[in-house]
JSON list of C-alpha atoms in Angstrom, two decimals:
[
{"chain": "K", "resi": 33, "resn": "ARG", "atom": "CA", "xyz": [36.39, -27.25, 123.70]},
{"chain": "K", "resi": 34, "resn": "THR", "atom": "CA", "xyz": [32.55, -29.17, 123.35]},
{"chain": "K", "resi": 35, "resn": "GLY", "atom": "CA", "xyz": [32.52, -29.04, 120.17]},
{"chain": "K", "resi": 36, "resn": "LEU", "atom": "CA", "xyz": [29.21, -27.10, 119.37]},
{"chain": "K", "resi": 37, "resn": "ALA", "atom": "CA", "xyz": [30.78, -23.80, 118.41]},
{"chain": "K", "resi": 38, "resn": "ALA", "atom": "CA", "xyz": [32.64, -22.57, 116.04]},
{"chain": "K", "resi": 39, "resn": "LEU", "atom": "CA", "xyz": [36.09, -21.47, 116.54]},
{"chain": "K", "resi": 40, "resn": "ASN", "atom": "CA", "xyz": [37.02, -17.73, 116.76]},
{"chain": "K", "resi": 41, "resn": "THR", "atom": "CA", "xyz": [40.65, -15.90, 117.23]},
{"chain": "K", "resi": 42, "resn": "PHE", "atom": "CA", "xyz": [40.87, -12.66, 118.19]},
{"chain": "K", "resi": 43, "resn": "ARG", "atom": "CA", "xyz": [44.63, -10.45, 118.13]},
{"chain": "K", "resi": 44, "resn": "VAL", "atom": "CA", "xyz": [45.18, -10.59, 122.13]},
{"chain": "K", "resi": 45, "resn": "SER", "atom": "CA", "xyz": [48.12, -8.33, 121.68]},
{"chain": "K", "resi": 46, "resn": "GLU", "atom": "CA", "xyz": [46.81, -5.31, 120.26]},
{"chain": "K", "resi": 47, "resn": "VAL", "atom": "CA", "xyz": [43.90, -4.32, 122.42]},
{"chain": "K", "resi": 48, "resn": "PRO", "atom": "CA", "xyz": [44.55, -1.34, 124.48]},
{"chain": "K", "resi": 49, "resn": "LEU", "atom": "CA", "xyz": [44.26, -1.49, 128.67]},
{"chain": "K", "resi": 50, "resn": "ARG", "atom": "CA", "xyz": [43.30, 1.92, 130.23]},
{"chain": "K", "resi": 51, "resn": "ARG", "atom": "CA", "xyz": [44.60, 2.02, 133.45]},
{"chain": "K", "resi": 52, "resn": "SER", "atom": "CA", "xyz": [40.96, 2.52, 135.21]},
{"chain": "K", "resi": 53, "resn": "GLU", "atom": "CA", "xyz": [40.53, -1.25, 134.07]},
{"chain": "K", "resi": 54, "resn": "LEU", "atom": "CA", "xyz": [43.80, -2.58, 135.16]},
{"chain": "K", "resi": 55, "resn": "ARG", "atom": "CA", "xyz": [43.25, -0.76, 138.28]},
{"chain": "K", "resi": 56, "resn": "ARG", "atom": "CA", "xyz": [40.25, -3.23, 139.36]},
{"chain": "K", "resi": 57, "resn": "TYR", "atom": "CA", "xyz": [42.73, -6.20, 138.45]},
{"chain": "K", "resi": 58, "resn": "PRO", "atom": "CA", "xyz": [45.69, -5.42, 140.78]},
{"chain": "K", "resi": 59, "resn": "ARG", "atom": "CA", "xyz": [48.55, -8.08, 141.41]},
{"chain": "K", "resi": 60, "resn": "ARG", "atom": "CA", "xyz": [49.62, -8.12, 144.23]},
{"chain": "K", "resi": 61, "resn": "SER", "atom": "CA", "xyz": [49.45, -11.01, 144.99]},
{"chain": "K", "resi": 62, "resn": "PRO", "atom": "CA", "xyz": [48.06, -15.13, 144.12]},
{"chain": "K", "resi": 63, "resn": "LEU", "atom": "CA", "xyz": [44.90, -14.11, 145.10]},
{"chain": "K", "resi": 64, "resn": "ASP", "atom": "CA", "xyz": [44.63, -10.69, 143.60]},
{"chain": "K", "resi": 65, "resn": "VAL", "atom": "CA", "xyz": [44.39, -12.52, 140.32]},
{"chain": "K", "resi": 66, "resn": "VAL", "atom": "CA", "xyz": [42.53, -15.71, 141.39]},
{"chain": "K", "resi": 67, "resn": "GLN", "atom": "CA", "xyz": [39.48, -12.97, 142.16]},
{"chain": "K", "resi": 68, "resn": "GLY", "atom": "CA", "xyz": [40.27, -11.05, 139.39]},
{"chain": "K", "resi": 69, "resn": "LEU", "atom": "CA", "xyz": [39.80, -14.57, 136.65]},
{"chain": "K", "resi": 70, "resn": "GLU", "atom": "CA", "xyz": [36.45, -15.04, 138.77]},
{"chain": "K", "resi": 71, "resn": "VAL", "atom": "CA", "xyz": [34.65, -11.44, 138.45]},
{"chain": "K", "resi": 72, "resn": "ILE", "atom": "CA", "xyz": [36.20, -11.44, 134.30]},
{"chain": "K", "resi": 73, "resn": "LEU", "atom": "CA", "xyz": [34.80, -15.45, 133.61]},
{"chain": "K", "resi": 74, "resn": "THR", "atom": "CA", "xyz": [31.33, -14.06, 135.08]},
{"chain": "K", "resi": 75, "resn": "ASP", "atom": "CA", "xyz": [31.30, -11.23, 132.84]},
{"chain": "K", "resi": 76, "resn": "TYR", "atom": "CA", "xyz": [32.37, -13.13, 129.73]},
{"chain": "K", "resi": 77, "resn": "SER", "atom": "CA", "xyz": [29.65, -16.27, 130.07]},
{"chain": "K", "resi": 78, "resn": "ASN", "atom": "CA", "xyz": [27.06, -12.79, 130.72]},
{"chain": "K", "resi": 79, "resn": "LEU", "atom": "CA", "xyz": [27.79, -11.08, 127.61]},
{"chain": "K", "resi": 80, "resn": "ASN", "atom": "CA", "xyz": [24.97, -12.59, 124.74]},
{"chain": "K", "resi": 81, "resn": "ILE", "atom": "CA", "xyz": [26.87, -12.31, 122.29]},
{"chain": "K", "resi": 82, "resn": "TRP", "atom": "CA", "xyz": [26.82, -15.72, 121.38]},
{"chain": "K", "resi": 83, "resn": "GLU", "atom": "CA", "xyz": [26.60, -17.37, 117.88]},
{"chain": "K", "resi": 84, "resn": "GLU", "atom": "CA", "xyz": [23.45, -19.23, 119.34]},
{"chain": "K", "resi": 85, "resn": "GLU", "atom": "CA", "xyz": [22.02, -16.79, 121.59]},
{"chain": "K", "resi": 86, "resn": "LEU", "atom": "CA", "xyz": [22.36, -14.34, 118.19]},
{"chain": "K", "resi": 87, "resn": "GLU", "atom": "CA", "xyz": [20.21, -16.97, 116.56]},
{"chain": "K", "resi": 88, "resn": "ALA", "atom": "CA", "xyz": [17.56, -17.72, 118.82]},
{"chain": "K", "resi": 89, "resn": "ASN", "atom": "CA", "xyz": [16.66, -13.76, 118.64]},
{"chain": "K", "resi": 90, "resn": "SER", "atom": "CA", "xyz": [17.29, -13.39, 115.05]},
{"chain": "K", "resi": 91, "resn": "HIS", "atom": "CA", "xyz": [13.88, -12.34, 114.65]},
{"chain": "K", "resi": 92, "resn": "ALA", "atom": "CA", "xyz": [14.47, -9.02, 116.45]},
{"chain": "K", "resi": 93, "resn": "SER", "atom": "CA", "xyz": [14.88, -5.50, 114.85]},
{"chain": "K", "resi": 94, "resn": "SER", "atom": "CA", "xyz": [18.34, -4.93, 113.71]},
{"chain": "K", "resi": 95, "resn": "SER", "atom": "CA", "xyz": [18.21, -1.58, 114.72]},
{"chain": "K", "resi": 96, "resn": "ALA", "atom": "CA", "xyz": [20.93, 1.01, 114.99]},
{"chain": "K", "resi": 97, "resn": "LYS", "atom": "CA", "xyz": [20.61, 0.57, 118.43]},
{"chain": "K", "resi": 98, "resn": "ASN", "atom": "CA", "xyz": [20.70, -3.46, 118.65]},
{"chain": "K", "resi": 99, "resn": "VAL", "atom": "CA", "xyz": [23.80, -2.85, 116.94]},
{"chain": "K", "resi": 100, "resn": "ALA", "atom": "CA", "xyz": [25.72, -0.81, 118.44]},
{"chain": "K", "resi": 101, "resn": "GLN", "atom": "CA", "xyz": [24.45, -2.63, 121.20]},
{"chain": "K", "resi": 102, "resn": "LEU", "atom": "CA", "xyz": [26.29, -6.05, 119.88]},
{"chain": "K", "resi": 103, "resn": "GLU", "atom": "CA", "xyz": [29.57, -3.86, 118.80]},
{"chain": "K", "resi": 104, "resn": "ALA", "atom": "CA", "xyz": [30.02, -2.71, 122.23]},
{"chain": "K", "resi": 105, "resn": "ARG", "atom": "CA", "xyz": [30.32, -5.96, 123.68]},
{"chain": "K", "resi": 106, "resn": "ALA", "atom": "CA", "xyz": [32.38, -7.36, 121.24]},
{"chain": "K", "resi": 107, "resn": "VAL", "atom": "CA", "xyz": [34.61, -4.16, 122.01]},
{"chain": "K", "resi": 108, "resn": "ARG", "atom": "CA", "xyz": [34.08, -5.32, 125.31]},
{"chain": "K", "resi": 109, "resn": "ARG", "atom": "CA", "xyz": [34.78, -8.95, 124.88]},
{"chain": "K", "resi": 110, "resn": "SER", "atom": "CA", "xyz": [38.34, -8.22, 123.63]},
{"chain": "K", "resi": 111, "resn": "VAL", "atom": "CA", "xyz": [38.89, -6.19, 126.24]},
{"chain": "K", "resi": 112, "resn": "LEU", "atom": "CA", "xyz": [38.17, -9.28, 129.07]},
{"chain": "K", "resi": 113, "resn": "LEU", "atom": "CA", "xyz": [39.95, -11.16, 126.61]},
{"chain": "K", "resi": 114, "resn": "ALA", "atom": "CA", "xyz": [43.00, -8.91, 126.79]},
{"chain": "K", "resi": 115, "resn": "LEU", "atom": "CA", "xyz": [42.47, -8.50, 130.40]},
{"chain": "K", "resi": 116, "resn": "SER", "atom": "CA", "xyz": [42.82, -12.62, 131.43]},
{"chain": "K", "resi": 117, "resn": "PHE", "atom": "CA", "xyz": [45.54, -12.97, 128.59]},
{"chain": "K", "resi": 118, "resn": "ASN", "atom": "CA", "xyz": [47.60, -9.29, 129.10]},
{"chain": "K", "resi": 119, "resn": "HIS", "atom": "CA", "xyz": [47.36, -8.22, 132.74]},
{"chain": "K", "resi": 120, "resn": "LEU", "atom": "CA", "xyz": [46.37, -11.25, 134.82]},
{"chain": "K", "resi": 121, "resn": "CYS", "atom": "CA", "xyz": [48.25, -13.78, 132.72]},
{"chain": "K", "resi": 122, "resn": "TYR", "atom": "CA", "xyz": [51.36, -15.54, 131.49]},
{"chain": "K", "resi": 123, "resn": "PHE", "atom": "CA", "xyz": [50.52, -15.57, 128.24]},
{"chain": "K", "resi": 124, "resn": "HIS", "atom": "CA", "xyz": [53.18, -15.04, 125.41]},
{"chain": "K", "resi": 125, "resn": "PRO", "atom": "CA", "xyz": [51.09, -15.82, 122.10]},
{"chain": "K", "resi": 126, "resn": "LYS", "atom": "CA", "xyz": [49.57, -12.84, 119.88]},
{"chain": "K", "resi": 127, "resn": "MET", "atom": "CA", "xyz": [46.42, -14.60, 118.95]},
{"chain": "K", "resi": 128, "resn": "VAL", "atom": "CA", "xyz": [44.13, -17.52, 121.20]},
{"chain": "K", "resi": 129, "resn": "THR", "atom": "CA", "xyz": [41.96, -19.28, 119.49]},
{"chain": "K", "resi": 130, "resn": "LEU", "atom": "CA", "xyz": [38.82, -19.57, 121.17]},
{"chain": "K", "resi": 131, "resn": "GLU", "atom": "CA", "xyz": [34.92, -20.88, 120.91]},
{"chain": "K", "resi": 132, "resn": "ASP", "atom": "CA", "xyz": [32.26, -19.30, 120.65]},
{"chain": "K", "resi": 133, "resn": "SER", "atom": "CA", "xyz": [30.45, -20.17, 123.87]},
{"chain": "K", "resi": 134, "resn": "PRO", "atom": "CA", "xyz": [29.55, -18.69, 127.09]},
{"chain": "K", "resi": 135, "resn": "GLN", "atom": "CA", "xyz": [32.69, -20.85, 128.24]},
{"chain": "K", "resi": 136, "resn": "GLY", "atom": "CA", "xyz": [34.99, -20.28, 125.10]},
{"chain": "K", "resi": 137, "resn": "LEU", "atom": "CA", "xyz": [37.36, -18.75, 127.97]},
{"chain": "K", "resi": 138, "resn": "SER", "atom": "CA", "xyz": [36.66, -20.79, 130.60]},
{"chain": "K", "resi": 139, "resn": "LEU", "atom": "CA", "xyz": [37.44, -24.02, 128.76]},
{"chain": "K", "resi": 140, "resn": "ARG", "atom": "CA", "xyz": [40.21, -22.51, 126.49]},
{"chain": "K", "resi": 141, "resn": "LEU", "atom": "CA", "xyz": [42.39, -21.63, 129.95]},
{"chain": "K", "resi": 142, "resn": "GLY", "atom": "CA", "xyz": [41.69, -25.07, 131.50]},
{"chain": "K", "resi": 143, "resn": "VAL", "atom": "CA", "xyz": [40.07, -22.91, 134.51]},
{"chain": "K", "resi": 144, "resn": "ASN", "atom": "CA", "xyz": [36.65, -22.66, 136.50]},
{"chain": "K", "resi": 145, "resn": "GLN", "atom": "CA", "xyz": [34.78, -21.26, 139.19]},
{"chain": "K", "resi": 146, "resn": "GLU", "atom": "CA", "xyz": [35.47, -25.32, 141.08]},
{"chain": "K", "resi": 147, "resn": "LEU", "atom": "CA", "xyz": [38.62, -24.84, 140.95]},
{"chain": "K", "resi": 148, "resn": "LEU", "atom": "CA", "xyz": [38.66, -21.17, 141.87]},
{"chain": "K", "resi": 149, "resn": "THR", "atom": "CA", "xyz": [37.06, -21.32, 144.42]},
{"chain": "K", "resi": 150, "resn": "GLY", "atom": "CA", "xyz": [39.53, -24.44, 145.92]},
{"chain": "K", "resi": 151, "resn": "LEU", "atom": "CA", "xyz": [42.54, -21.98, 144.43]},
{"chain": "K", "resi": 152, "resn": "LYS", "atom": "CA", "xyz": [41.14, -18.73, 147.41]},
{"chain": "K", "resi": 153, "resn": "GLU", "atom": "CA", "xyz": [40.23, -21.08, 149.92]},
{"chain": "K", "resi": 154, "resn": "GLN", "atom": "CA", "xyz": [43.66, -22.82, 150.39]},
{"chain": "K", "resi": 155, "resn": "LEU", "atom": "CA", "xyz": [45.54, -18.84, 149.51]},
{"chain": "K", "resi": 156, "resn": "GLN", "atom": "CA", "xyz": [42.57, -17.28, 151.89]},
{"chain": "K", "resi": 157, "resn": "GLN", "atom": "CA", "xyz": [43.88, -20.44, 154.63]},
{"chain": "K", "resi": 158, "resn": "PRO", "atom": "CA", "xyz": [47.51, -20.16, 156.77]},
{"chain": "K", "resi": 159, "resn": "PRO", "atom": "CA", "xyz": [49.72, -19.97, 156.06]},
{"chain": "K", "resi": 160, "resn": "PHE", "atom": "CA", "xyz": [49.24, -18.24, 152.69]},
{"chain": "K", "resi": 161, "resn": "ALA", "atom": "CA", "xyz": [46.75, -15.80, 153.85]},
{"chain": "K", "resi": 162, "resn": "GLY", "atom": "CA", "xyz": [48.08, -12.18, 154.32]},
{"chain": "K", "resi": 163, "resn": "LEU", "atom": "CA", "xyz": [51.39, -13.26, 151.92]},
{"chain": "K", "resi": 164, "resn": "GLN", "atom": "CA", "xyz": [51.62, -11.03, 148.63]},
{"chain": "K", "resi": 165, "resn": "SER", "atom": "CA", "xyz": [55.10, -10.75, 147.71]},
{"chain": "K", "resi": 166, "resn": "GLY", "atom": "CA", "xyz": [57.27, -13.94, 145.93]},
{"chain": "K", "resi": 167, "resn": "ALA", "atom": "CA", "xyz": [59.47, -13.55, 149.00]},
{"chain": "K", "resi": 168, "resn": "ASP", "atom": "CA", "xyz": [56.65, -13.96, 151.14]},
{"chain": "K", "resi": 169, "resn": "PHE", "atom": "CA", "xyz": [55.45, -17.16, 149.84]},
{"chain": "K", "resi": 170, "resn": "ALA", "atom": "CA", "xyz": [59.12, -18.47, 148.75]},
{"chain": "K", "resi": 171, "resn": "ALA", "atom": "CA", "xyz": [60.25, -17.51, 153.11]},
{"chain": "K", "resi": 172, "resn": "ALA", "atom": "CA", "xyz": [56.88, -19.71, 154.61]},
{"chain": "K", "resi": 173, "resn": "PHE", "atom": "CA", "xyz": [58.02, -22.73, 152.01]},
{"chain": "K", "resi": 174, "resn": "ARG", "atom": "CA", "xyz": [61.78, -22.33, 153.69]},
{"chain": "K", "resi": 175, "resn": "ARG", "atom": "CA", "xyz": [60.24, -22.55, 157.38]},
{"chain": "K", "resi": 176, "resn": "GLY", "atom": "CA", "xyz": [58.98, -24.79, 157.53]},
{"chain": "K", "resi": 177, "resn": "GLU", "atom": "CA", "xyz": [55.02, -24.68, 157.40]},
{"chain": "K", "resi": 178, "resn": "GLN", "atom": "CA", "xyz": [52.87, -26.29, 156.52]},
{"chain": "K", "resi": 179, "resn": "VAL", "atom": "CA", "xyz": [51.19, -26.19, 153.45]},
{"chain": "K", "resi": 180, "resn": "PRO", "atom": "CA", "xyz": [48.51, -27.80, 151.44]},
{"chain": "K", "resi": 181, "resn": "GLU", "atom": "CA", "xyz": [48.72, -31.35, 149.31]},
{"chain": "K", "resi": 182, "resn": "GLY", "atom": "CA", "xyz": [50.88, -30.73, 146.22]},
{"chain": "K", "resi": 183, "resn": "ALA", "atom": "CA", "xyz": [52.04, -27.04, 146.63]},
{"chain": "K", "resi": 184, "resn": "SER", "atom": "CA", "xyz": [55.11, -26.32, 145.99]},
{"chain": "K", "resi": 185, "resn": "CYS", "atom": "CA", "xyz": [56.99, -22.54, 145.79]},
{"chain": "K", "resi": 186, "resn": "ILE", "atom": "CA", "xyz": [60.77, -22.63, 143.27]},
{"chain": "K", "resi": 187, "resn": "CYS", "atom": "CA", "xyz": [62.55, -19.72, 143.50]},
{"chain": "K", "resi": 188, "resn": "PHE", "atom": "CA", "xyz": [64.56, -18.50, 140.08]},
{"chain": "K", "resi": 189, "resn": "GLN", "atom": "CA", "xyz": [67.77, -16.82, 140.56]},
{"chain": "K", "resi": 190, "resn": "GLY", "atom": "CA", "xyz": [69.54, -15.07, 137.12]},
{"chain": "K", "resi": 191, "resn": "SER", "atom": "CA", "xyz": [67.25, -13.74, 135.42]},
{"chain": "K", "resi": 192, "resn": "ASN", "atom": "CA", "xyz": [67.18, -9.30, 134.46]},
{"chain": "K", "resi": 193, "resn": "ALA", "atom": "CA", "xyz": [64.82, -8.23, 136.80]},
{"chain": "K", "resi": 194, "resn": "GLY", "atom": "CA", "xyz": [66.40, -10.93, 139.48]},
{"chain": "K", "resi": 195, "resn": "ALA", "atom": "CA", "xyz": [64.37, -13.80, 141.55]},
{"chain": "K", "resi": 196, "resn": "ILE", "atom": "CA", "xyz": [61.29, -15.09, 139.48]},
{"chain": "K", "resi": 197, "resn": "VAL", "atom": "CA", "xyz": [59.21, -17.06, 141.89]},
{"chain": "K", "resi": 198, "resn": "ALA", "atom": "CA", "xyz": [56.58, -19.88, 140.68]},
{"chain": "K", "resi": 199, "resn": "LEU", "atom": "CA", "xyz": [54.06, -21.18, 143.17]},
{"chain": "K", "resi": 200, "resn": "HIS", "atom": "CA", "xyz": [52.22, -24.82, 142.63]},
{"chain": "K", "resi": 201, "resn": "LEU", "atom": "CA", "xyz": [48.61, -25.08, 143.74]},
{"chain": "K", "resi": 202, "resn": "ALA", "atom": "CA", "xyz": [46.20, -28.61, 143.52]},
{"chain": "K", "resi": 203, "resn": "VAL", "atom": "CA", "xyz": [42.59, -28.70, 143.77]},
{"chain": "K", "resi": 204, "resn": "GLY", "atom": "CA", "xyz": [41.58, -32.03, 143.86]},
{"chain": "K", "resi": 205, "resn": "GLU", "atom": "CA", "xyz": [43.35, -33.20, 140.71]},
{"chain": "K", "resi": 206, "resn": "SER", "atom": "CA", "xyz": [43.37, -30.00, 138.63]},
{"chain": "K", "resi": 207, "resn": "LYS", "atom": "CA", "xyz": [47.18, -27.77, 138.91]},
{"chain": "K", "resi": 208, "resn": "ALA", "atom": "CA", "xyz": [47.59, -24.44, 138.23]},
{"chain": "K", "resi": 209, "resn": "ALA", "atom": "CA", "xyz": [50.52, -22.55, 138.52]},
{"chain": "K", "resi": 210, "resn": "PHE", "atom": "CA", "xyz": [50.95, -18.56, 139.38]},
{"chain": "K", "resi": 211, "resn": "VAL", "atom": "CA", "xyz": [54.79, -16.87, 138.38]},
{"chain": "K", "resi": 212, "resn": "CYS", "atom": "CA", "xyz": [55.17, -13.03, 139.88]},
{"chain": "K", "resi": 213, "resn": "MET", "atom": "CA", "xyz": [57.76, -11.35, 138.24]},
{"chain": "K", "resi": 214, "resn": "MET", "atom": "CA", "xyz": [59.30, -7.45, 138.86]},
{"chain": "K", "resi": 215, "resn": "GLY", "atom": "CA", "xyz": [56.43, -8.16, 142.58]},
{"chain": "K", "resi": 216, "resn": "ASN", "atom": "CA", "xyz": [53.62, -8.44, 140.06]},
{"chain": "K", "resi": 217, "resn": "TRP", "atom": "CA", "xyz": [51.95, -12.02, 140.25]},
{"chain": "K", "resi": 218, "resn": "THR", "atom": "CA", "xyz": [49.73, -13.69, 136.92]},
{"chain": "K", "resi": 219, "resn": "MET", "atom": "CA", "xyz": [48.66, -17.34, 136.38]},
{"chain": "K", "resi": 220, "resn": "TRP", "atom": "CA", "xyz": [50.04, -19.30, 134.25]},
{"chain": "K", "resi": 221, "resn": "ALA", "atom": "CA", "xyz": [48.63, -19.89, 130.86]},
{"chain": "K", "resi": 222, "resn": "ASN", "atom": "CA", "xyz": [51.72, -20.68, 128.80]},
{"chain": "K", "resi": 223, "resn": "CYS", "atom": "CA", "xyz": [51.07, -23.83, 127.31]},
{"chain": "K", "resi": 224, "resn": "THR", "atom": "CA", "xyz": [50.78, -22.70, 124.13]},
{"chain": "K", "resi": 225, "resn": "LYS", "atom": "CA", "xyz": [52.26, -25.62, 121.82]},
{"chain": "K", "resi": 226, "resn": "ASP", "atom": "CA", "xyz": [49.53, -28.65, 121.89]},
{"chain": "K", "resi": 227, "resn": "ASN", "atom": "CA", "xyz": [46.54, -27.42, 121.25]},
{"chain": "K", "resi": 228, "resn": "SER", "atom": "CA", "xyz": [44.95, -31.04, 123.41]},
{"chain": "K", "resi": 229, "resn": "GLN", "atom": "CA", "xyz": [45.86, -29.18, 126.85]},
{"chain": "K", "resi": 230, "resn": "VAL", "atom": "CA", "xyz": [44.43, -26.32, 128.39]},
{"chain": "K", "resi": 231, "resn": "LEU", "atom": "CA", "xyz": [46.52, -23.10, 128.49]},
{"chain": "K", "resi": 232, "resn": "ILE", "atom": "CA", "xyz": [47.24, -23.67, 132.27]},
{"chain": "K", "resi": 233, "resn": "GLU", "atom": "CA", "xyz": [48.76, -27.34, 132.18]},
{"chain": "K", "resi": 234, "resn": "CYS", "atom": "CA", "xyz": [52.01, -26.41, 134.03]},
{"chain": "K", "resi": 235, "resn": "SER", "atom": "CA", "xyz": [54.06, -29.38, 133.86]},
{"chain": "K", "resi": 236, "resn": "HIS", "atom": "CA", "xyz": [56.32, -27.28, 131.91]},
{"chain": "K", "resi": 237, "resn": "VAL", "atom": "CA", "xyz": [56.62, -24.15, 134.22]},
{"chain": "K", "resi": 238, "resn": "ASN", "atom": "CA", "xyz": [60.13, -24.77, 135.46]},
{"chain": "K", "resi": 239, "resn": "LYS", "atom": "CA", "xyz": [61.78, -25.43, 132.38]},
{"chain": "K", "resi": 240, "resn": "HIS", "atom": "CA", "xyz": [60.09, -22.80, 130.21]},
{"chain": "K", "resi": 241, "resn": "PHE", "atom": "CA", "xyz": [62.01, -20.66, 132.62]},
{"chain": "K", "resi": 242, "resn": "ALA", "atom": "CA", "xyz": [65.40, -22.55, 132.45]},
{"chain": "K", "resi": 243, "resn": "PHE", "atom": "CA", "xyz": [66.77, -21.20, 135.58]},
{"chain": "K", "resi": 244, "resn": "ASP", "atom": "CA", "xyz": [68.79, -22.97, 138.01]},
{"chain": "K", "resi": 245, "resn": "ALA", "atom": "CA", "xyz": [66.08, -23.26, 141.08]},
{"chain": "K", "resi": 246, "resn": "THR", "atom": "CA", "xyz": [67.23, -22.05, 144.64]},
{"chain": "K", "resi": 247, "resn": "THR", "atom": "CA", "xyz": [64.50, -22.64, 146.51]},
{"chain": "K", "resi": 248, "resn": "ARG", "atom": "CA", "xyz": [61.93, -25.75, 146.20]},
{"chain": "K", "resi": 249, "resn": "GLU", "atom": "CA", "xyz": [59.38, -27.42, 148.51]}
]
């Protein structure tokens, strides 16, 4: 966090998500997830609901229309947070605390547009271009195809849902992981035990699932 804005805690587990919203953010592949997060981070930063902006506009009329607009933006913020954490990210806690700023979600996740652009470029190039399922990615690694530096794929067996696939990618010094379960991909964002770390810190992904790795490259 920047330390320049107050912190707010949101109960993301209780926000209902409509099917129409979910359909806008598919999870068929890691690329889907990256593109969805790009849209959400942009929409979130443009909400015009932040404390400093409200103070700057405090001279404006507090008409019923303005109040309704603020309430609508607050609802939209809750939906964007729920889409991020409950849909596109692998995130289990019921609540999340964020800085009350346009960059609050990005800072807590540890995801910015530069990282997302780098991930998208890797996923749009061989050998990952066009791949969707966890089995597709695991097979690409087993074939020994040339993959981006820092990339790895681990297939965990033994879960009730069958195989769980974890794909690790690196963009410079930044790292991110994607988890495929029951055919749906999410970005790992479950590093919640240490508030000094961003949520996508992924050094404990393998330990979290506690399964024997059957495929690792």
